[in-house]
mmCIF file of C-alpha atoms and ligand atoms in Angstrom:
data_model
loop_
_atom_site.group_PDB
_atom_site.id
_atom_site.type_symbol
_atom_site.label_atom_id
_atom_site.label_comp_id
_atom_site.label_asym_id
_atom_site.label_seq_id
_atom_site.Cartn_x
_atom_site.Cartn_y
_atom_site.Cartn_z
ATOM 1 C CA UNK A 19 -2.669 -2.676 -24.165
ATOM 2 C CA UNK A 20 0.935 -3.834 -23.977
ATOM 3 C CA UNK A 21 2.434 -3.305 -20.540
ATOM 4 C CA UNK A 22 6.165 -2.800 -20.142
ATOM 5 C CA UNK A 23 7.589 -4.268 -16.894
ATOM 6 C CA UNK A 24 10.876 -2.791 -15.686
ATOM 7 C CA UNK A 25 12.902 -3.505 -12.559
ATOM 8 C CA UNK A 26 14.296 -0.363 -11.004
ATOM 9 C CA UNK A 27 17.150 -1.158 -8.632
ATOM 10 C CA UNK A 28 19.020 2.157 -8.863
ATOM 11 C CA UNK A 29 17.239 5.383 -9.837
ATOM 12 C CA UNK A 30 20.442 7.244 -10.736
ATOM 13 C CA UNK A 31 21.842 4.458 -12.898
ATOM 14 C CA UNK A 32 18.427 3.935 -14.518
ATOM 15 C CA UNK A 33 17.621 7.600 -15.119
ATOM 16 C CA UNK A 34 16.653 6.778 -18.714
ATOM 17 C CA UNK A 35 13.993 4.296 -17.546
ATOM 18 C CA UNK A 36 12.632 6.817 -15.034
ATOM 19 C CA UNK A 37 12.598 9.439 -17.798
ATOM 20 C CA UNK A 38 10.570 7.157 -20.067
ATOM 21 C CA UNK A 39 8.061 6.429 -17.300
ATOM 22 C CA UNK A 40 7.813 10.166 -16.525
ATOM 23 C CA UNK A 41 7.212 10.949 -20.228
ATOM 24 C CA UNK A 42 4.470 8.314 -20.269
ATOM 25 C CA UNK A 43 2.774 10.118 -17.355
ATOM 26 C CA UNK A 44 3.191 13.507 -19.057
ATOM 27 C CA UNK A 45 1.614 12.130 -22.243
ATOM 28 C CA UNK A 46 -1.469 10.997 -20.296
ATOM 29 C CA UNK A 47 -0.430 7.346 -19.835
ATOM 30 C CA UNK A 48 -0.514 5.149 -16.722
ATOM 31 C CA UNK A 49 2.479 3.890 -14.741
ATOM 32 C CA UNK A 50 2.393 1.533 -11.751
ATOM 33 C CA UNK A 51 5.105 2.543 -9.264
ATOM 34 C CA UNK A 52 6.275 1.550 -5.777
ATOM 35 C CA UNK A 53 5.810 3.643 -2.645
ATOM 36 C CA UNK A 54 6.771 2.945 0.979
ATOM 37 C CA UNK A 55 3.147 1.916 1.684
ATOM 38 C CA UNK A 56 1.712 0.011 -1.323
ATOM 39 C CA UNK A 57 2.083 0.156 -5.122
ATOM 40 C CA UNK A 58 0.297 3.059 -6.828
ATOM 41 C CA UNK A 59 -1.444 3.325 -10.206
ATOM 42 C CA UNK A 60 -0.196 6.707 -11.395
ATOM 43 C CA UNK A 61 -1.311 9.283 -13.951
ATOM 44 C CA UNK A 62 -0.937 13.040 -14.426
ATOM 45 C CA UNK A 63 -2.965 14.634 -11.598
ATOM 46 C CA UNK A 64 -3.579 17.790 -13.651
ATOM 47 C CA UNK A 65 -5.135 15.845 -16.550
ATOM 48 C CA UNK A 66 -8.811 14.886 -16.255
ATOM 49 C CA UNK A 67 -8.421 12.293 -19.027
ATOM 50 C CA UNK A 68 -5.680 10.548 -17.065
ATOM 51 C CA UNK A 69 -8.042 10.346 -14.067
ATOM 52 C CA UNK A 70 -10.664 8.721 -16.295
ATOM 53 C CA UNK A 71 -8.089 6.147 -17.434
ATOM 54 C CA UNK A 72 -7.107 5.420 -13.834
ATOM 55 C CA UNK A 73 -10.729 4.778 -12.833
ATOM 56 C CA UNK A 74 -11.198 2.512 -15.849
ATOM 57 C CA UNK A 75 -7.987 0.518 -15.226
ATOM 58 C CA UNK A 76 -8.983 -0.036 -11.599
ATOM 59 C CA UNK A 77 -12.647 -0.671 -12.216
ATOM 60 C CA UNK A 78 -13.372 1.995 -9.613
ATOM 61 C CA UNK A 79 -16.403 4.287 -9.379
ATOM 62 C CA UNK A 80 -15.324 7.745 -10.497
ATOM 63 C CA UNK A 81 -16.784 9.450 -7.422
ATOM 64 C CA UNK A 82 -13.997 7.974 -5.271
ATOM 65 C CA UNK A 83 -11.291 10.668 -5.266
ATOM 66 C CA UNK A 84 -7.571 10.127 -5.951
ATOM 67 C CA UNK A 85 -4.581 11.120 -3.834
ATOM 68 C CA UNK A 86 -2.147 13.446 -5.577
ATOM 69 C CA UNK A 87 1.511 12.647 -4.985
ATOM 70 C CA UNK A 88 4.068 15.462 -4.805
ATOM 71 C CA UNK A 89 7.860 15.404 -4.439
ATOM 72 C CA UNK A 90 8.145 18.000 -1.658
ATOM 73 C CA UNK A 91 5.611 19.395 0.836
ATOM 74 C CA UNK A 92 5.754 22.953 -0.599
ATOM 75 C CA UNK A 93 4.403 21.733 -3.946
ATOM 76 C CA UNK A 94 1.024 21.470 -2.225
ATOM 77 C CA UNK A 95 0.769 25.284 -2.558
ATOM 78 C CA UNK A 96 -0.010 25.023 -6.266
ATOM 79 C CA UNK A 97 -2.809 22.530 -5.864
ATOM 80 C CA UNK A 98 -4.297 23.210 -2.433
ATOM 81 C CA UNK A 99 -4.847 25.908 0.173
ATOM 82 C CA UNK A 100 -2.420 24.919 2.927
ATOM 83 C CA UNK A 101 -2.511 25.858 6.609
ATOM 84 C CA UNK A 102 -0.284 25.814 9.702
ATOM 85 C CA UNK A 103 -1.403 22.302 10.644
ATOM 86 C CA UNK A 104 -0.317 21.030 7.223
ATOM 87 C CA UNK A 105 3.193 22.375 7.717
ATOM 88 C CA UNK A 106 3.378 20.939 11.229
ATOM 89 C CA UNK A 107 2.442 17.541 9.810
ATOM 90 C CA UNK A 108 4.836 17.986 6.893
ATOM 91 C CA UNK A 109 7.740 18.851 9.201
ATOM 92 C CA UNK A 110 7.103 15.717 11.244
ATOM 93 C CA UNK A 111 6.152 13.142 8.614
ATOM 94 C CA UNK A 112 6.993 14.188 5.038
ATOM 95 C CA UNK A 113 8.279 12.666 2.921
ATOM 96 C CA UNK A 114 6.517 9.624 4.342
ATOM 97 C CA UNK A 115 3.309 7.611 4.661
ATOM 98 C CA UNK A 116 0.898 10.462 5.457
ATOM 99 C CA UNK A 117 -1.895 11.944 3.319
ATOM 100 C CA UNK A 118 -3.493 15.288 4.184
ATOM 101 C CA UNK A 119 -6.894 16.509 2.985
ATOM 102 C CA UNK A 120 -6.870 20.218 2.072
ATOM 103 C CA UNK A 121 -9.140 22.647 0.193
ATOM 104 C CA UNK A 122 -8.455 22.213 -3.545
ATOM 105 C CA UNK A 123 -7.348 24.825 -6.065
ATOM 106 C CA UNK A 124 -8.726 24.617 -9.588
ATOM 107 C CA UNK A 125 -5.328 23.372 -10.819
ATOM 108 C CA UNK A 126 -6.673 19.925 -9.827
ATOM 109 C CA UNK A 127 -9.423 18.797 -12.222
ATOM 110 C CA UNK A 128 -12.753 17.884 -10.645
ATOM 111 C CA UNK A 129 -12.483 14.363 -12.017
ATOM 112 C CA UNK A 130 -9.235 13.765 -10.122
ATOM 113 C CA UNK A 131 -10.852 14.785 -6.842
ATOM 114 C CA UNK A 132 -14.195 13.104 -7.400
ATOM 115 C CA UNK A 133 -15.890 16.523 -7.625
ATOM 116 C CA UNK A 134 -15.024 17.263 -3.975
ATOM 117 C CA UNK A 135 -13.946 20.782 -2.935
ATOM 118 C CA UNK A 136 -10.948 19.169 -1.219
ATOM 119 C CA UNK A 137 -7.949 17.196 -2.443
ATOM 120 C CA UNK A 138 -5.737 14.607 -0.755
ATOM 121 C CA UNK A 139 -1.973 15.264 -0.966
ATOM 122 C CA UNK A 140 0.852 12.920 -0.130
ATOM 123 C CA UNK A 141 4.621 13.214 -0.441
ATOM 124 C CA UNK A 142 5.974 9.655 -0.620
ATOM 125 C CA UNK A 143 9.492 8.793 0.566
ATOM 126 C CA UNK A 144 10.186 5.842 -1.748
ATOM 127 C CA UNK A 145 13.138 6.767 -4.003
ATOM 128 C CA UNK A 146 11.423 5.493 -7.172
ATOM 129 C CA UNK A 147 8.248 7.479 -6.391
ATOM 130 C CA UNK A 148 10.343 10.571 -5.651
ATOM 131 C CA UNK A 149 12.374 10.212 -8.863
ATOM 132 C CA UNK A 150 9.256 9.610 -10.969
ATOM 133 C CA UNK A 151 7.347 12.655 -9.640
ATOM 134 C CA UNK A 152 10.396 14.914 -10.057
ATOM 135 C CA UNK A 153 11.055 13.702 -13.600
ATOM 136 C CA UNK A 154 7.379 14.049 -14.565
ATOM 137 C CA UNK A 155 7.276 17.659 -13.360
ATOM 138 C CA UNK A 156 3.594 17.217 -12.535
ATOM 139 C CA UNK A 157 1.929 15.739 -9.446
ATOM 140 C CA UNK A 158 0.916 12.112 -9.869
ATOM 141 C CA UNK A 159 -2.613 11.019 -9.040
ATOM 142 C CA UNK A 160 -2.473 7.457 -7.750
ATOM 143 C CA UNK A 161 -4.822 5.083 -6.036
ATOM 144 C CA UNK A 162 -3.481 1.728 -4.873
ATOM 145 C CA UNK A 163 -2.669 -0.407 -7.946
ATOM 146 C CA UNK A 164 -5.233 -3.145 -7.302
ATOM 147 C CA UNK A 165 -8.482 -3.870 -9.048
ATOM 148 C CA UNK A 166 -11.261 -2.281 -7.017
ATOM 149 C CA UNK A 167 -12.180 -4.613 -4.141
ATOM 150 C CA UNK A 168 -8.998 -6.687 -3.935
ATOM 151 C CA UNK A 169 -6.159 -6.122 -1.461
ATOM 152 C CA UNK A 170 -3.650 -3.372 -2.280
ATOM 153 C CA UNK A 171 -0.494 -4.754 -3.948
ATOM 154 C CA UNK A 172 2.667 -4.689 -1.862
ATOM 155 C CA UNK A 173 4.897 -6.305 -4.503
ATOM 156 C CA UNK A 174 5.285 -5.476 -8.192
ATOM 157 C CA UNK A 175 4.194 -9.032 -9.075
ATOM 158 C CA UNK A 176 0.948 -8.561 -7.183
ATOM 159 C CA UNK A 177 0.408 -5.227 -8.944
ATOM 160 C CA UNK A 178 1.098 -6.977 -12.266
ATOM 161 C CA UNK A 179 -1.444 -9.710 -11.434
ATOM 162 C CA UNK A 180 -4.120 -6.986 -11.428
ATOM 163 C CA UNK A 181 -2.725 -4.400 -13.872
ATOM 164 C CA UNK A 182 -0.898 -6.282 -16.649
ATOM 165 C CA UNK A 183 -2.516 -5.210 -19.934
ATOM 166 C CA UNK A 184 -4.312 -2.283 -18.269
ATOM 167 C CA UNK A 185 -1.401 0.177 -17.889
ATOM 168 C CA UNK A 186 1.552 1.354 -20.001
ATOM 169 C CA UNK A 187 4.339 0.533 -17.558
ATOM 170 C CA UNK A 188 5.010 -1.228 -14.272
ATOM 171 C CA UNK A 189 8.078 -0.134 -12.302
ATOM 172 C CA UNK A 190 9.258 -2.919 -10.007
ATOM 173 C CA UNK A 191 11.023 -1.296 -7.056
ATOM 174 C CA UNK A 192 10.914 -4.312 -4.770
ATOM 175 C CA UNK A 193 8.565 -5.078 -1.889
ATOM 176 C CA UNK A 194 6.858 -2.150 -0.190
ATOM 177 C CA UNK A 195 8.301 -1.381 3.196
ATOM 178 C CA UNK A 196 5.153 -0.809 5.272
ATOM 179 C CA UNK A 197 2.496 -2.776 3.387
ATOM 180 C CA UNK A 198 -0.693 -0.874 4.323
ATOM 181 C CA UNK A 199 -1.870 2.379 2.739
ATOM 182 C CA UNK A 200 -0.938 5.800 4.115
ATOM 183 C CA UNK A 201 -2.515 7.422 7.162
ATOM 184 C CA UNK A 202 -5.122 9.969 5.999
ATOM 185 C CA UNK A 203 -5.895 13.045 8.109
ATOM 186 C CA UNK A 204 -8.013 16.132 7.691
ATOM 187 C CA UNK A 205 -6.930 19.322 9.502
ATOM 188 C CA UNK A 206 -9.849 21.094 11.217
ATOM 189 C CA UNK A 207 -10.367 24.845 11.755
ATOM 190 C CA UNK A 208 -9.458 24.582 15.467
ATOM 191 C CA UNK A 209 -6.006 23.087 14.748
ATOM 192 C CA UNK A 210 -7.015 19.521 15.557
ATOM 193 C CA UNK A 211 -6.974 16.742 12.963
ATOM 194 C CA UNK A 212 -9.498 14.044 12.137
ATOM 195 C CA UNK A 213 -8.049 10.621 11.353
ATOM 196 C CA UNK A 214 -9.865 9.187 8.322
ATOM 197 C CA UNK A 215 -7.665 6.142 7.640
ATOM 198 C CA UNK A 216 -5.081 4.740 10.084
ATOM 199 C CA UNK A 217 -1.632 3.701 8.865
ATOM 200 C CA UNK A 218 2.051 3.756 9.797
ATOM 201 C CA UNK A 219 1.676 7.246 11.283
ATOM 202 C CA UNK A 220 -0.262 6.366 14.445
ATOM 203 C CA UNK A 221 -2.686 8.554 16.467
ATOM 204 C CA UNK A 222 -0.006 8.978 19.172
ATOM 205 C CA UNK A 223 2.525 10.167 16.587
ATOM 206 C CA UNK A 224 -0.023 12.632 15.205
ATOM 207 C CA UNK A 225 -0.845 13.870 18.721
ATOM 208 C CA UNK A 226 2.826 14.508 19.398
ATOM 209 C CA UNK A 227 2.998 16.646 16.234
ATOM 210 C CA UNK A 228 -0.279 18.601 16.253
ATOM 211 C CA UNK A 229 -2.178 18.091 19.517
ATOM 212 C CA UNK A 230 -5.798 16.966 19.286
ATOM 213 C CA UNK A 231 -6.623 13.970 17.092
ATOM 214 C CA UNK A 232 -10.157 12.643 16.592
ATOM 215 C CA UNK A 233 -10.494 9.170 15.179
ATOM 216 C CA UNK A 234 -13.402 9.143 12.711
ATOM 217 C CA UNK A 235 -16.008 6.543 13.796
ATOM 218 C CA UNK A 236 -15.742 4.732 10.435
ATOM 219 C CA UNK A 237 -12.140 3.728 11.270
ATOM 220 C CA UNK A 238 -13.373 1.153 13.778
ATOM 221 C CA UNK A 239 -16.942 0.891 12.491
ATOM 222 C CA UNK A 240 -18.986 -2.011 13.883
ATOM 223 C CA UNK A 241 -16.551 -2.570 16.719
ATOM 224 C CA UNK A 242 -19.416 -3.084 19.132
ATOM 225 C CA UNK A 243 -21.326 -5.631 17.077
ATOM 226 C CA UNK A 244 -22.720 -8.666 18.844
ATOM 227 C CA UNK A 245 -20.791 -11.838 19.608
ATOM 228 C CA UNK A 246 -20.981 -13.092 16.047
ATOM 229 C CA UNK A 247 -21.326 -10.306 13.536
ATOM 230 C CA UNK A 248 -22.707 -11.815 10.370
ATOM 231 C CA UNK A 249 -21.781 -10.305 7.054
ATOM 232 C CA UNK A 250 -23.664 -7.046 6.484
ATOM 233 C CA UNK A 251 -23.202 -7.593 2.768
ATOM 234 C CA UNK A 252 -20.798 -7.068 -0.038
ATOM 235 C CA UNK A 253 -21.039 -3.308 -0.007
ATOM 236 C CA UNK A 254 -18.965 -3.222 3.179
ATOM 237 C CA UNK A 255 -16.354 -5.595 1.882
ATOM 238 C CA UNK A 256 -13.077 -3.935 0.838
ATOM 239 C CA UNK A 257 -9.511 -5.201 0.671
ATOM 240 C CA UNK A 258 -11.204 -8.541 0.318
ATOM 241 C CA UNK A 259 -9.916 -11.910 -0.821
ATOM 242 C CA UNK A 260 -12.284 -14.359 -2.541
ATOM 243 C CA UNK A 261 -12.708 -16.618 0.498
ATOM 244 C CA UNK A 262 -14.738 -15.339 3.463
ATOM 245 C CA UNK A 263 -12.443 -14.199 6.292
ATOM 246 C CA UNK A 264 -13.316 -14.639 9.986
ATOM 247 C CA UNK A 265 -11.503 -12.725 12.729
ATOM 248 C CA UNK A 266 -11.181 -14.765 15.899
ATOM 249 C CA UNK A 267 -11.045 -12.782 19.131
ATOM 250 C CA UNK A 268 -9.740 -15.140 21.801
ATOM 251 C CA UNK A 269 -6.971 -17.513 22.832
ATOM 252 C CA UNK A 270 -5.285 -19.964 20.505
ATOM 253 C CA UNK A 271 -7.037 -22.819 22.355
ATOM 254 C CA UNK A 272 -10.464 -21.244 21.875
ATOM 255 C CA UNK A 273 -9.681 -20.591 18.206
ATOM 256 C CA UNK A 274 -8.753 -24.236 17.649
ATOM 257 C CA UNK A 275 -11.997 -25.398 19.287
ATOM 258 C CA UNK A 276 -14.069 -23.005 17.161
ATOM 259 C CA UNK A 277 -12.326 -23.921 13.889
ATOM 260 C CA UNK A 278 -12.771 -27.651 14.643
ATOM 261 C CA UNK A 279 -16.443 -27.181 15.389
ATOM 262 C CA UNK A 280 -16.849 -25.155 12.215
ATOM 263 C CA UNK A 281 -15.775 -28.293 10.376
ATOM 264 C CA UNK A 282 -14.608 -26.903 7.021
ATOM 265 C CA UNK A 283 -12.023 -29.037 5.256
ATOM 266 C CA UNK A 284 -10.032 -26.659 3.020
ATOM 267 C CA UNK A 285 -9.108 -23.670 5.166
ATOM 268 C CA UNK A 286 -6.214 -21.321 5.867
ATOM 269 C CA UNK A 287 -5.174 -19.744 9.152
ATOM 270 C CA UNK A 288 -3.108 -16.568 9.459
ATOM 271 C CA UNK A 289 -1.240 -17.502 12.618
ATOM 272 C CA UNK A 290 0.963 -15.527 14.967
ATOM 273 C CA UNK A 291 4.373 -17.167 14.823
ATOM 274 C CA UNK A 292 4.063 -17.875 18.557
ATOM 275 C CA UNK A 293 0.952 -19.981 17.907
ATOM 276 C CA UNK A 294 2.130 -21.846 14.782
ATOM 277 C CA UNK A 295 3.327 -25.082 16.440
ATOM 278 C CA UNK A 296 0.153 -25.470 18.518
ATOM 279 C CA UNK A 297 -2.150 -24.659 15.572
ATOM 280 C CA UNK A 298 -0.380 -26.994 13.175
ATOM 281 C CA UNK A 299 -0.499 -29.832 15.710
ATOM 282 C CA UNK A 300 -4.180 -29.270 16.505
ATOM 283 C CA UNK A 301 -5.364 -28.566 12.944
ATOM 284 C CA UNK A 302 -3.276 -30.788 10.653
ATOM 285 C CA UNK A 303 -5.645 -30.298 7.699
ATOM 286 C CA UNK A 304 -5.493 -26.490 7.796
ATOM 287 C CA UNK A 305 -2.768 -24.498 6.049
ATOM 288 C CA UNK A 306 -1.106 -22.108 8.503
ATOM 289 C CA UNK A 307 0.538 -18.942 7.209
ATOM 290 C CA UNK A 308 3.173 -17.260 9.384
ATOM 291 C CA UNK A 309 1.718 -13.831 10.224
ATOM 292 C CA UNK A 310 4.748 -12.619 12.240
ATOM 293 C CA UNK A 311 5.236 -12.599 15.984
ATOM 294 C CA UNK A 312 2.206 -11.582 18.059
ATOM 295 C CA UNK A 313 3.901 -8.386 19.261
ATOM 296 C CA UNK A 314 5.320 -7.454 15.838
ATOM 297 C CA UNK A 315 2.506 -5.398 14.303
ATOM 298 C CA UNK A 316 4.924 -3.849 11.780
ATOM 299 C CA UNK A 317 5.688 -7.302 10.371
ATOM 300 C CA UNK A 318 1.967 -8.157 10.324
ATOM 301 C CA UNK A 319 1.240 -4.937 8.399
ATOM 302 C CA UNK A 320 4.009 -5.873 5.965
ATOM 303 C CA UNK A 321 2.551 -9.358 5.418
ATOM 304 C CA UNK A 322 -1.240 -8.901 5.536
ATOM 305 C CA UNK A 323 -2.184 -8.021 1.944
ATOM 306 C CA UNK A 324 0.491 -10.273 0.493
ATOM 307 C CA UNK A 325 -0.742 -13.279 2.525
ATOM 308 C CA UNK A 326 -4.375 -12.600 1.607
ATOM 309 C CA UNK A 327 -3.405 -12.616 -2.062
ATOM 310 C CA UNK A 328 -1.336 -15.792 -1.735
ATOM 311 C CA UNK A 329 -4.149 -17.497 0.176
ATOM 312 C CA UNK A 330 -6.595 -16.421 -2.515
ATOM 313 C CA UNK A 331 -4.738 -18.419 -5.154
ATOM 314 C CA UNK A 332 -5.379 -21.639 -3.218
ATOM 315 C CA UNK A 333 -9.168 -21.432 -3.323
ATOM 316 C CA UNK A 334 -9.770 -21.958 0.404
ATOM 317 C CA UNK A 335 -13.348 -22.247 1.640
ATOM 318 C CA UNK A 336 -12.606 -19.925 4.543
ATOM 319 C CA UNK A 337 -9.692 -17.997 6.038
ATOM 320 C CA UNK A 338 -9.254 -17.451 9.794
ATOM 321 C CA UNK A 339 -7.130 -14.712 11.349
ATOM 322 C CA UNK A 340 -6.628 -13.221 14.798
ATOM 323 C CA UNK A 341 -8.467 -9.983 15.635
ATOM 324 C CA UNK A 342 -5.647 -7.395 15.936
ATOM 325 C CA UNK A 343 -5.285 -4.953 18.833
ATOM 326 C CA UNK A 344 -6.302 -1.330 18.193
ATOM 327 C CA UNK A 345 -3.266 0.445 19.657
ATOM 328 C CA UNK A 346 -0.297 1.782 17.652
ATOM 329 C CA UNK A 347 0.018 0.274 14.170
ATOM 330 C CA UNK A 348 -2.559 -2.299 15.334
ATOM 331 C CA UNK A 349 -5.290 0.246 14.543
ATOM 332 C CA UNK A 350 -4.341 0.188 10.842
ATOM 333 C CA UNK A 351 -4.340 -3.621 10.834
ATOM 334 C CA UNK A 352 -7.670 -3.660 12.640
ATOM 335 C CA UNK A 353 -9.180 -1.192 10.151
ATOM 336 C CA UNK A 354 -8.090 -3.257 7.111
ATOM 337 C CA UNK A 355 -8.822 -6.658 8.618
ATOM 338 C CA UNK A 356 -12.410 -5.926 9.715
ATOM 339 C CA UNK A 357 -13.072 -4.882 6.118
ATOM 340 C CA UNK A 358 -11.330 -7.899 4.617
ATOM 341 C CA UNK A 359 -13.554 -9.948 6.935
ATOM 342 C CA UNK A 360 -16.727 -7.998 6.066
ATOM 343 C CA UNK A 361 -17.015 -7.403 9.851
ATOM 344 C CA UNK A 362 -17.285 -11.088 10.711
ATOM 345 C CA UNK A 363 -15.740 -11.002 14.177
ATOM 346 C CA UNK A 364 -16.127 -14.100 16.301
ATOM 347 C CA UNK A 365 -15.988 -13.303 20.025
ATOM 348 C CA UNK A 366 -14.421 -16.264 21.772
ATOM 349 C CA UNK A 367 -13.469 -14.479 24.983
ATOM 350 C CA UNK A 368 -15.446 -15.389 28.061
HETATM 351 O O1 TXA B 1317 -0.595 4.759 0.624
HETATM 352 C C1 TXA B 1317 -1.434 5.277 -0.119
HETATM 353 O O2 TXA B 1317 -2.113 6.242 0.234
HETATM 354 C C2 TXA B 1317 -1.577 4.687 -1.530
HETATM 355 C C3 TXA B 1317 -0.279 4.972 -2.288
HETATM 356 C C4 TXA B 1317 -0.355 4.575 -3.727
HETATM 357 O O3 TXA B 1317 0.047 6.312 -2.145
HETATM 358 N N1 TXA B 1317 -2.720 5.237 -2.193
HETATM 359 C C5 TXA B 1317 -3.976 4.913 -1.845
HETATM 360 O O4 TXA B 1317 -4.952 5.468 -2.662
HETATM 361 O O5 TXA B 1317 -4.245 4.184 -0.924
HETATM 362 P P1 TXA B 1317 -6.454 4.939 -2.695
HETATM 363 O O6 TXA B 1317 -7.087 5.710 -3.791
HETATM 364 O O7 TXA B 1317 -6.466 3.475 -2.812
HETATM 365 O O8 TXA B 1317 -7.055 5.404 -1.354
HETATM 366 C C6 TXA B 1317 -7.246 6.796 -1.139
HETATM 367 C C7 TXA B 1317 -8.364 7.042 -0.191
HETATM 368 C C8 TXA B 1317 -9.712 6.655 -0.779
HETATM 369 O O9 TXA B 1317 -10.429 5.934 0.211
HETATM 370 C C9 TXA B 1317 -10.373 7.995 -1.049
HETATM 371 O O10 TXA B 1317 -11.759 7.916 -0.866
HETATM 372 C C10 TXA B 1317 -9.715 8.894 -0.017
HETATM 373 O O11 TXA B 1317 -8.407 8.436 0.067
HETATM 374 N N2 TXA B 1317 -9.687 10.297 -0.456
HETATM 375 C C11 TXA B 1317 -9.085 10.808 -1.543
HETATM 376 N N3 TXA B 1317 -9.326 12.129 -1.663
HETATM 377 C C12 TXA B 1317 -10.095 12.468 -0.608
HETATM 378 C C13 TXA B 1317 -10.703 13.688 -0.175
HETATM 379 N N4 TXA B 1317 -10.558 14.825 -0.835
HETATM 380 N N5 TXA B 1317 -11.446 13.652 0.964
HETATM 381 C C14 TXA B 1317 -11.606 12.498 1.648
HETATM 382 N N6 TXA B 1317 -11.066 11.315 1.280
HETATM 383 C C15 TXA B 1317 -10.330 11.293 0.164
HETATM 384 MG MG1 MG B 1318 -7.041 1.539 -2.435
#
């Protein structure tokens, strides 16, 4: 398939390009587009055939449901059964990086929602995503625009690396602002919400908007593994680069000692900016990537997937990274990084 790649710098001035992309969606085609979280691989959410094409382009099992993207929170009425909690969340966070699981209406084909009785809805804030959904006049089903198993793309070039030749169009709207996928929540009968995937909208932000928030155990799964958690196998590896990733939980000094003892020659280190000089001096053979300041979890979220992809191109034997904290946006980093590392956490603290 020939893929058309278009830079969108101004939605109003490029209305004709947006129109063409929207027509492609309406006709059942696939369009990669930017959102404030990561790039999405979009198709008509009301068209079962489009869902099939999305699964094929991604190489994803078709029982993994898709998020449907809408231009305004009220549009959820047509596709889901909403509730008071949904509108509380919408008032606080939409448009924005939040996805809400709601009971589905039959306007959403079973294939789009992986045969579940529920559907995930999200109203993205990115101007290109907004313009595309509005012009299409249908909700857009979109998983992250990566091949199944690799990190989500946060730049159009990274999306193109995976999707060139597999989709009709790629809209380049610049680098994604946040860099990790949306927060996913499920409203419960009692008015509380269950957090299924952490993101930019943190548990504290959710609590301020709706009250009780339960973090699903899978968010921090295997947190209490032993000192060295060996890989439980490929089936737990998501968001994963080619090289094995190890998360080092300890001081910079302890990390240096462990990496030296490990003795691999061609390795990369994702390093907090604060630690870069010390790491580079102590490990001259390792390639250090600037992972942002230790306290700047927003910058780390912005860089993570992009750095993993860049590191992947170099064919390192192993990649080392710090174990993130679990508070605030740290929880989203933690959730993605333990998966990228297939739960290989090295406890260096004494
Ligand atoms: O930020 C994002 O959410 C990006 C952009 C493109 O919007 N999309 C994204 O989609 O991350 P995807 O497909 O890569 O991840 C969606 C996750 C999957 O893990 C899927 O299993 C889950 O949402 N999901 C979708 N529908 C669901 C449902 N009805 N119940 C529970 N989980 C659901
Ligand atoms: Mg994904």
